[in-house]
Amino acid sequence: MGRSARPQDNEDLRSWDTLQEKLSFADRFGLVLTFPITSTETYHAMVEHLARQRGIRLAGEDLRGQAEQWALRYNGRSGRTARQFVEALWVSERQPAPLEAMAEPMVESTAGLP
């Protein structure tokens, strides 16, 4: 007998959910969006370009290393992943430093005291 169209195990269930989401999106809007995986070199070039546009201070191997970690966590190397990484990095650079890092050590001064 042929395989059922319904999911049989956890892996099939995830695939089934993904398929249903894609079909639902296509049915509602008539669009199918794809984010093709790129080569490592292309992904790094996209990240470096977007980072320069945003004025990101991180560069070189540090930028590429963090971009690779991001790609491993979030859907692989694509233009969408590169944009999301740079946006997250840009936001994190603008977060205020923790108070402990900003505070200077308190030094008692006796200057000007009798």
PDB file of C-alpha atoms in Angstrom:
ATOM      1  CA  MET A   1       0.000   0.000   0.000  1.00  0.00           C
ATOM      2  CA  GLY A   2       1.196   3.578  -0.733  1.00  0.00           C
ATOM      3  CA  ARG A   3       2.324   6.027   1.897  1.00  0.00           C
ATOM      4  CA  SER A   4      -0.363   8.124   3.554  1.00  0.00           C
ATOM      5  CA  ALA A   5      -0.487  11.880   2.900  1.00  0.00           C
ATOM      6  CA  ARG A   6      -0.659  12.404   6.667  1.00  0.00           C
ATOM      7  CA  PRO A   7       2.498  12.691   8.793  1.00  0.00           C
ATOM      8  CA  GLN A   8       3.811   9.490  10.394  1.00  0.00           C
ATOM      9  CA  ASP A   9       6.520  10.683  12.817  1.00  0.00           C
ATOM     10  CA  ASN A  10       8.072  13.883  14.245  1.00  0.00           C
ATOM     11  CA  GLU A  11      10.230  14.542  11.190  1.00  0.00           C
ATOM     12  CA  ASP A  12       7.251  14.070   8.906  1.00  0.00           C
ATOM     13  CA  LEU A  13       5.152  16.269  11.190  1.00  0.00           C
ATOM     14  CA  ARG A  14       7.611  19.174  10.887  1.00  0.00           C
ATOM     15  CA  SER A  15       7.746  18.729   7.117  1.00  0.00           C
ATOM     16  CA  TRP A  16       3.959  18.589   7.004  1.00  0.00           C
ATOM     17  CA  ASP A  17       3.656  21.817   9.032  1.00  0.00           C
ATOM     18  CA  THR A  18       6.189  23.576   6.805  1.00  0.00           C
ATOM     19  CA  LEU A  19       4.362  22.444   3.688  1.00  0.00           C
ATOM     20  CA  GLN A  20       1.013  23.602   5.085  1.00  0.00           C
ATOM     21  CA  GLU A  21       2.425  27.020   6.010  1.00  0.00           C
ATOM     22  CA  LYS A  22       3.873  27.482   2.529  1.00  0.00           C
ATOM     23  CA  LEU A  23       0.643  26.430   0.849  1.00  0.00           C
ATOM     24  CA  SER A  24      -1.425  28.676   3.108  1.00  0.00           C
ATOM     25  CA  PHE A  25       0.797  31.670   2.362  1.00  0.00           C
ATOM     26  CA  ALA A  26       0.676  30.983  -1.372  1.00  0.00           C
ATOM     27  CA  ASP A  27      -3.120  30.505  -1.293  1.00  0.00           C
ATOM     28  CA  ARG A  28      -3.765  33.730   0.610  1.00  0.00           C
ATOM     29  CA  PHE A  29      -1.406  36.034  -1.237  1.00  0.00           C
ATOM     30  CA  GLY A  30      -0.528  34.267  -4.463  1.00  0.00           C
ATOM     31  CA  LEU A  31       3.162  34.583  -3.629  1.00  0.00           C
ATOM     32  CA  VAL A  32       5.862  32.089  -2.909  1.00  0.00           C
ATOM     33  CA  LEU A  33       8.992  33.521  -1.315  1.00  0.00           C
ATOM     34  CA  THR A  34      12.248  31.650  -1.420  1.00  0.00           C
ATOM     35  CA  PHE A  35      15.530  32.534   0.194  1.00  0.00           C
ATOM     36  CA  PRO A  36      18.149  30.537  -1.681  1.00  0.00           C
ATOM     37  CA  ILE A  37      21.249  29.375   0.146  1.00  0.00           C
ATOM     38  CA  THR A  38      24.407  31.109  -1.070  1.00  0.00           C
ATOM     39  CA  SER A  39      28.067  30.192  -0.992  1.00  0.00           C
ATOM     40  CA  THR A  40      30.157  31.121   2.037  1.00  0.00           C
ATOM     41  CA  GLU A  41      31.993  33.790   0.034  1.00  0.00           C
ATOM     42  CA  THR A  42      28.763  35.388  -1.206  1.00  0.00           C
ATOM     43  CA  TYR A  43      27.220  35.312   2.271  1.00  0.00           C
ATOM     44  CA  HIS A  44      30.292  36.979   3.793  1.00  0.00           C
ATOM     45  CA  ALA A  45      30.312  39.603   1.030  1.00  0.00           C
ATOM     46  CA  MET A  46      26.637  40.396   1.730  1.00  0.00           C
ATOM     47  CA  VAL A  47      27.278  40.644   5.481  1.00  0.00           C
ATOM     48  CA  GLU A  48      30.320  42.896   4.997  1.00  0.00           C
ATOM     49  CA  HIS A  49      28.431  45.163   2.575  1.00  0.00           C
ATOM     50  CA  LEU A  50      25.387  45.475   4.839  1.00  0.00           C
ATOM     51  CA  ALA A  51      27.605  46.042   7.895  1.00  0.00           C
ATOM     52  CA  ARG A  52      29.439  48.889   6.113  1.00  0.00           C
ATOM     53  CA  GLN A  53      26.096  50.450   5.160  1.00  0.00           C
ATOM     54  CA  ARG A  54      24.996  50.356   8.807  1.00  0.00           C
ATOM     55  CA  GLY A  55      28.308  51.632  10.136  1.00  0.00           C
ATOM     56  CA  ILE A  56      28.976  48.471  12.160  1.00  0.00           C
ATOM     57  CA  ARG A  57      32.321  48.691  13.976  1.00  0.00           C
ATOM     58  CA  LEU A  58      32.988  44.935  13.908  1.00  0.00           C
ATOM     59  CA  ALA A  59      34.925  43.845  10.818  1.00  0.00           C
ATOM     60  CA  GLY A  60      37.125  41.145   9.334  1.00  0.00           C
ATOM     61  CA  GLU A  61      37.341  37.697  10.878  1.00  0.00           C
ATOM     62  CA  ASP A  62      35.270  38.711  13.922  1.00  0.00           C
ATOM     63  CA  LEU A  63      32.381  39.820  11.710  1.00  0.00           C
ATOM     64  CA  ARG A  64      32.588  36.730   9.494  1.00  0.00           C
ATOM     65  CA  GLY A  65      32.867  34.393  12.500  1.00  0.00           C
ATOM     66  CA  GLN A  66      29.780  35.841  14.158  1.00  0.00           C
ATOM     67  CA  ALA A  67      27.934  35.790  10.829  1.00  0.00           C
ATOM     68  CA  GLU A  68      28.719  32.070  10.472  1.00  0.00           C
ATOM     69  CA  GLN A  69      27.438  31.356  13.984  1.00  0.00           C
ATOM     70  CA  TRP A  70      24.250  33.275  13.153  1.00  0.00           C
ATOM     71  CA  ALA A  71      23.804  31.320   9.910  1.00  0.00           C
ATOM     72  CA  LEU A  72      24.175  28.018  11.768  1.00  0.00           C
ATOM     73  CA  ARG A  73      21.474  29.050  14.229  1.00  0.00           C
ATOM     74  CA  TYR A  74      19.098  30.760  11.794  1.00  0.00           C
ATOM     75  CA  ASN A  75      18.364  28.938   8.546  1.00  0.00           C
ATOM     76  CA  GLY A  76      21.701  28.908   6.736  1.00  0.00           C
ATOM     77  CA  ARG A  77      23.502  31.396   4.511  1.00  0.00           C
ATOM     78  CA  SER A  78      21.090  33.568   2.525  1.00  0.00           C
ATOM     79  CA  GLY A  79      20.481  37.234   1.848  1.00  0.00           C
ATOM     80  CA  ARG A  80      17.683  37.197   4.393  1.00  0.00           C
ATOM     81  CA  THR A  81      19.943  35.686   7.068  1.00  0.00           C
ATOM     82  CA  ALA A  82      22.682  38.229   6.291  1.00  0.00           C
ATOM     83  CA  ARG A  83      20.224  41.123   6.664  1.00  0.00           C
ATOM     84  CA  GLN A  84      18.809  39.759   9.927  1.00  0.00           C
ATOM     85  CA  PHE A  85      22.311  39.246  11.343  1.00  0.00           C
ATOM     86  CA  VAL A  86      23.440  42.782  10.506  1.00  0.00           C
ATOM     87  CA  GLU A  87      20.228  44.297  11.879  1.00  0.00           C
ATOM     88  CA  ALA A  88      20.622  42.360  15.141  1.00  0.00           C
ATOM     89  CA  LEU A  89      24.268  43.420  15.374  1.00  0.00           C
ATOM     90  CA  TRP A  90      23.356  47.051  14.692  1.00  0.00           C
ATOM     91  CA  VAL A  91      20.734  47.012  17.455  1.00  0.00           C
ATOM     92  CA  SER A  92      23.106  45.352  19.927  1.00  0.00           C
ATOM     93  CA  GLU A  93      25.742  48.040  19.277  1.00  0.00           C
ATOM     94  CA  ARG A  94      23.215  50.710  20.224  1.00  0.00           C
ATOM     95  CA  GLN A  95      22.136  49.137  23.498  1.00  0.00           C
ATOM     96  CA  PRO A  96      23.296  51.092  26.526  1.00  0.00           C
ATOM     97  CA  ALA A  97      26.169  49.533  28.423  1.00  0.00           C
ATOM     98  CA  PRO A  98      25.329  47.943  31.766  1.00  0.00           C
ATOM     99  CA  LEU A  99      25.678  50.326  34.692  1.00  0.00           C
ATOM    100  CA  GLU A 100      28.598  48.341  36.127  1.00  0.00           C
ATOM    101  CA  ALA A 101      30.601  48.898  32.941  1.00  0.00           C
ATOM    102  CA  MET A 102      29.875  52.625  32.914  1.00  0.00           C
ATOM    103  CA  ALA A 103      30.616  53.309  36.555  1.00  0.00           C
ATOM    104  CA  GLU A 104      34.086  54.534  37.360  1.00  0.00           C
ATOM    105  CA  PRO A 105      35.679  53.357  40.550  1.00  0.00           C
ATOM    106  CA  MET A 106      34.878  55.632  43.435  1.00  0.00           C
ATOM    107  CA  VAL A 107      38.042  57.289  44.658  1.00  0.00           C
ATOM    108  CA  GLU A 108      37.793  59.405  47.732  1.00  0.00           C
ATOM    109  CA  SER A 109      39.382  62.724  47.224  1.00  0.00           C
ATOM    110  CA  THR A 110      40.593  64.801  50.093  1.00  0.00           C
ATOM    111  CA  ALA A 111      41.492  67.723  47.886  1.00  0.00           C
ATOM    112  CA  GLY A 112      39.851  70.905  49.057  1.00  0.00           C
ATOM    113  CA  LEU A 113      38.815  69.467  52.429  1.00  0.00           C
ATOM    114  CA  PRO A 114      40.152  70.975  55.659  1.00  0.00           C
TER     115      PRO A 114
END
